[in-house]
Short mmCIF file of C-alpha atoms in Angstrom, two decimals:
data_model
loop_
_atom_site.label_atom_id
_atom_site.label_comp_id
_atom_site.label_asym_id
_atom_site.label_seq_id
_atom_site.Cartn_x
_atom_site.Cartn_y
_atom_site.Cartn_z
CA UNK A 292 -0.08 -0.07 0.20
CA UNK A 293 1.26 3.46 -0.69
CA UNK A 294 1.81 5.67 2.17
CA UNK A 295 -0.37 8.73 2.40
CA UNK A 296 2.57 10.69 3.81
CA UNK A 297 6.15 8.58 3.70
CA UNK A 298 9.20 9.12 5.79
CA UNK A 299 10.46 12.12 3.61
CA UNK A 300 7.03 14.09 3.97
CA UNK A 301 6.80 13.14 7.74
CA UNK A 302 10.41 15.03 7.86
CA UNK A 303 8.76 17.84 6.45
CA UNK A 304 5.84 18.42 8.54
CA UNK A 305 7.53 17.25 12.33
CA UNK A 306 10.79 18.93 13.78
CA UNK A 307 11.78 15.73 15.19
CA UNK A 308 14.61 13.71 14.20
CA UNK A 309 16.53 10.24 15.26
CA UNK A 310 16.47 9.05 17.74
CA UNK A 311 13.00 10.60 18.70
CA UNK A 312 10.82 10.42 15.49
CA UNK A 313 8.39 7.54 16.18
CA UNK A 314 6.61 7.83 12.96
CA UNK A 315 7.81 5.85 10.17
CA UNK A 316 4.66 6.45 7.80
CA UNK A 317 0.81 7.57 7.53
CA UNK A 318 -1.13 4.99 6.03
CA UNK A 319 -4.68 6.47 6.23
CA UNK A 320 -5.64 10.53 6.80
CA UNK A 321 -9.14 11.63 6.47
CA UNK A 322 -10.66 15.39 6.69
CA UNK A 323 -13.11 16.32 9.31
CA UNK A 324 -16.58 17.30 8.25
CA UNK A 325 -15.80 21.04 8.33
CA UNK A 326 -12.74 23.46 6.46
CA UNK A 327 -13.61 25.70 9.39
CA UNK A 328 -12.26 23.29 12.13
CA UNK A 329 -9.82 20.20 12.26
CA UNK A 330 -12.32 18.38 14.74
CA UNK A 331 -13.02 14.81 13.14
CA UNK A 332 -9.64 14.87 10.80
CA UNK A 333 -8.21 11.06 11.31
CA UNK A 334 -4.95 9.60 10.92
CA UNK A 335 -3.35 5.99 11.17
CA UNK A 336 0.54 6.25 11.58
CA UNK A 337 3.10 3.16 11.29
CA UNK A 338 6.11 3.00 14.00
CA UNK A 339 7.99 0.04 12.84
CA UNK A 340 9.49 -1.18 16.73
CA UNK A 341 12.78 -2.91 16.09
CA UNK A 342 15.62 -4.58 18.42
CA UNK A 343 17.82 -1.44 17.37
CA UNK A 344 15.71 1.11 18.96
CA UNK A 345 18.17 3.01 20.88
CA UNK A 346 16.13 2.61 24.50
CA UNK A 347 16.04 -1.04 24.41
CA UNK A 348 19.51 -1.53 25.74
CA UNK A 349 18.68 -0.16 28.57
CA UNK A 350 14.58 -0.89 28.79
CA UNK A 351 15.13 -3.83 29.82
CA UNK A 352 18.33 -5.50 29.50
CA UNK A 353 17.30 -9.41 28.54
CA UNK A 354 13.68 -8.21 28.42
CA UNK A 355 13.36 -4.89 25.75
CA UNK A 356 10.33 -3.34 26.31
CA UNK A 357 9.12 0.12 24.61
CA UNK A 358 8.74 2.76 27.43
CA UNK A 359 5.25 3.83 27.91
CA UNK A 360 6.06 7.53 27.66
CA UNK A 361 7.54 6.80 24.34
CA UNK A 362 4.27 4.91 22.99
CA UNK A 363 2.56 7.95 24.44
CA UNK A 364 4.95 10.41 22.50
CA UNK A 365 4.63 8.31 19.14
CA UNK A 366 0.88 8.80 19.84
CA UNK A 367 1.38 12.41 20.16
CA UNK A 368 3.39 12.47 16.93
CA UNK A 369 0.65 11.10 14.85
CA UNK A 370 -1.95 13.09 16.14
CA UNK A 371 0.12 16.16 14.82
CA UNK A 372 0.02 14.52 11.47
CA UNK A 373 -3.80 14.42 11.83
CA UNK A 374 -3.90 17.93 12.54
CA UNK A 375 -1.98 18.86 9.53
CA UNK A 376 -3.08 20.10 6.29
CA UNK A 377 -1.55 20.34 3.03
CA UNK A 378 -0.54 24.26 2.78
CA UNK A 379 -0.18 24.66 6.22
CA UNK A 380 2.64 27.06 7.59
CA UNK A 381 5.02 25.23 9.71
CA UNK A 382 3.74 24.79 13.39
CA UNK A 383 5.51 23.33 16.54
CA UNK A 384 3.35 21.39 18.83
CA UNK A 385 3.54 20.87 22.92
CA UNK A 386 1.89 18.29 24.95
CA UNK A 387 -0.25 20.02 27.72
CA UNK A 388 -1.35 17.03 29.00
CA UNK A 389 -2.21 13.24 28.96
CA UNK A 390 -5.71 12.32 30.30
CA UNK A 391 -6.92 8.57 30.50
CA UNK A 392 -3.77 7.29 29.58
CA UNK A 393 -3.48 3.42 29.90
CA UNK A 394 -1.02 0.60 29.15
CA UNK A 395 -2.48 -2.36 28.31
CA UNK A 396 0.35 -4.77 27.30
CA UNK A 397 4.19 -4.65 26.59
CA UNK A 398 5.49 -3.52 23.01
CA UNK A 399 8.73 -5.38 21.84
CA UNK A 400 10.88 -5.50 19.32
CA UNK A 401 9.39 -6.66 15.95
CA UNK A 402 6.07 -5.05 16.75
CA UNK A 403 4.52 -2.71 14.56
CA UNK A 404 2.69 -0.22 15.98
CA UNK A 405 -0.69 0.90 14.43
CA UNK A 406 -1.00 4.76 15.85
CA UNK A 407 -4.57 6.29 15.38
CA UNK A 408 -5.16 9.76 16.26
CA UNK A 409 -8.52 11.73 16.06
CA UNK A 410 -9.04 15.42 16.68
CA UNK A 411 -12.26 15.17 19.01
CA UNK A 412 -11.75 19.58 19.81
CA UNK A 413 -10.26 22.10 17.99
CA UNK A 414 -10.05 25.47 19.85
CA UNK A 415 -7.86 27.32 18.13
CA UNK A 416 -4.29 26.95 19.81
CA UNK A 417 -5.40 23.91 21.94
CA UNK A 418 -6.49 20.83 20.17
CA UNK A 419 -7.82 17.54 22.05
CA UNK A 420 -6.81 13.97 20.63
CA UNK A 421 -8.00 10.56 21.41
CA UNK A 422 -4.91 8.52 20.23
CA UNK A 423 -4.80 4.64 20.51
CA UNK A 424 -1.53 2.55 19.51
CA UNK A 425 -2.38 -1.58 18.56
CA UNK A 426 -0.36 -4.05 17.79
CA UNK A 427 -2.04 -7.04 15.24
CA UNK A 428 -5.07 -5.33 16.07
CA UNK A 429 -4.96 -4.91 19.93
CA UNK A 430 -5.16 -2.00 21.52
CA UNK A 431 -1.80 -1.75 23.25
CA UNK A 432 -2.02 1.86 24.94
CA UNK A 433 -4.07 4.80 24.54
CA UNK A 434 -4.68 8.41 25.94
CA UNK A 435 -6.42 11.48 25.31
CA UNK A 436 -4.36 13.84 24.82
CA UNK A 437 -4.57 17.90 24.88
CA UNK A 438 -1.74 19.90 22.87
CA UNK A 439 -0.98 23.31 21.96
CA UNK A 440 -0.45 24.59 18.33
CA UNK A 441 1.74 27.46 17.44
CA UNK A 442 3.35 29.06 14.19
CA UNK A 443 7.08 27.57 14.61
CA UNK A 444 9.48 29.57 16.54
CA UNK A 445 6.06 31.75 17.83
CA UNK A 446 6.62 30.02 21.24
CA UNK A 447 5.02 31.77 24.39
CA UNK A 448 8.22 34.28 25.24
CA UNK A 449 6.82 35.68 28.12
CA UNK A 450 8.56 32.97 30.67
CA UNK A 451 12.04 33.99 29.00
CA UNK A 452 11.13 37.88 29.29
CA UNK A 453 10.58 37.43 32.78
CA UNK A 454 13.90 35.72 33.56
#
């Protein structure tokens, strides 16, 4: 199947790079019902989990398990790709919170993570995303993610100005 976004496309959209880029390709992207809001936009992305991941030697020696926090990060990166529309200016995304986070089973080398994300609320700079990670059709982790979206390099400077 031809990807909707290849690895090269993802590198143009997300600011992450090795070893922190946790999405290999996007296999499905759906627009929401309105062009005025991003609510309803959905994505299905893939992360191939290999034994060569930089976190496996330490998590855990002799029992390699993908850290839950990296599963959450992979879901958040997929959420950014759900938000994206062709022609958008470059943007930064920041996780503000993770709610209802659940880890249901270990993710190990050889697994293919299917990352699903849907924007359920669009409040301008703040978005709420329902996300899941699946392996072989089974949910391995899930979360509701609140993220802040800003134009690239337009981060909140107020905390730096006060220093």
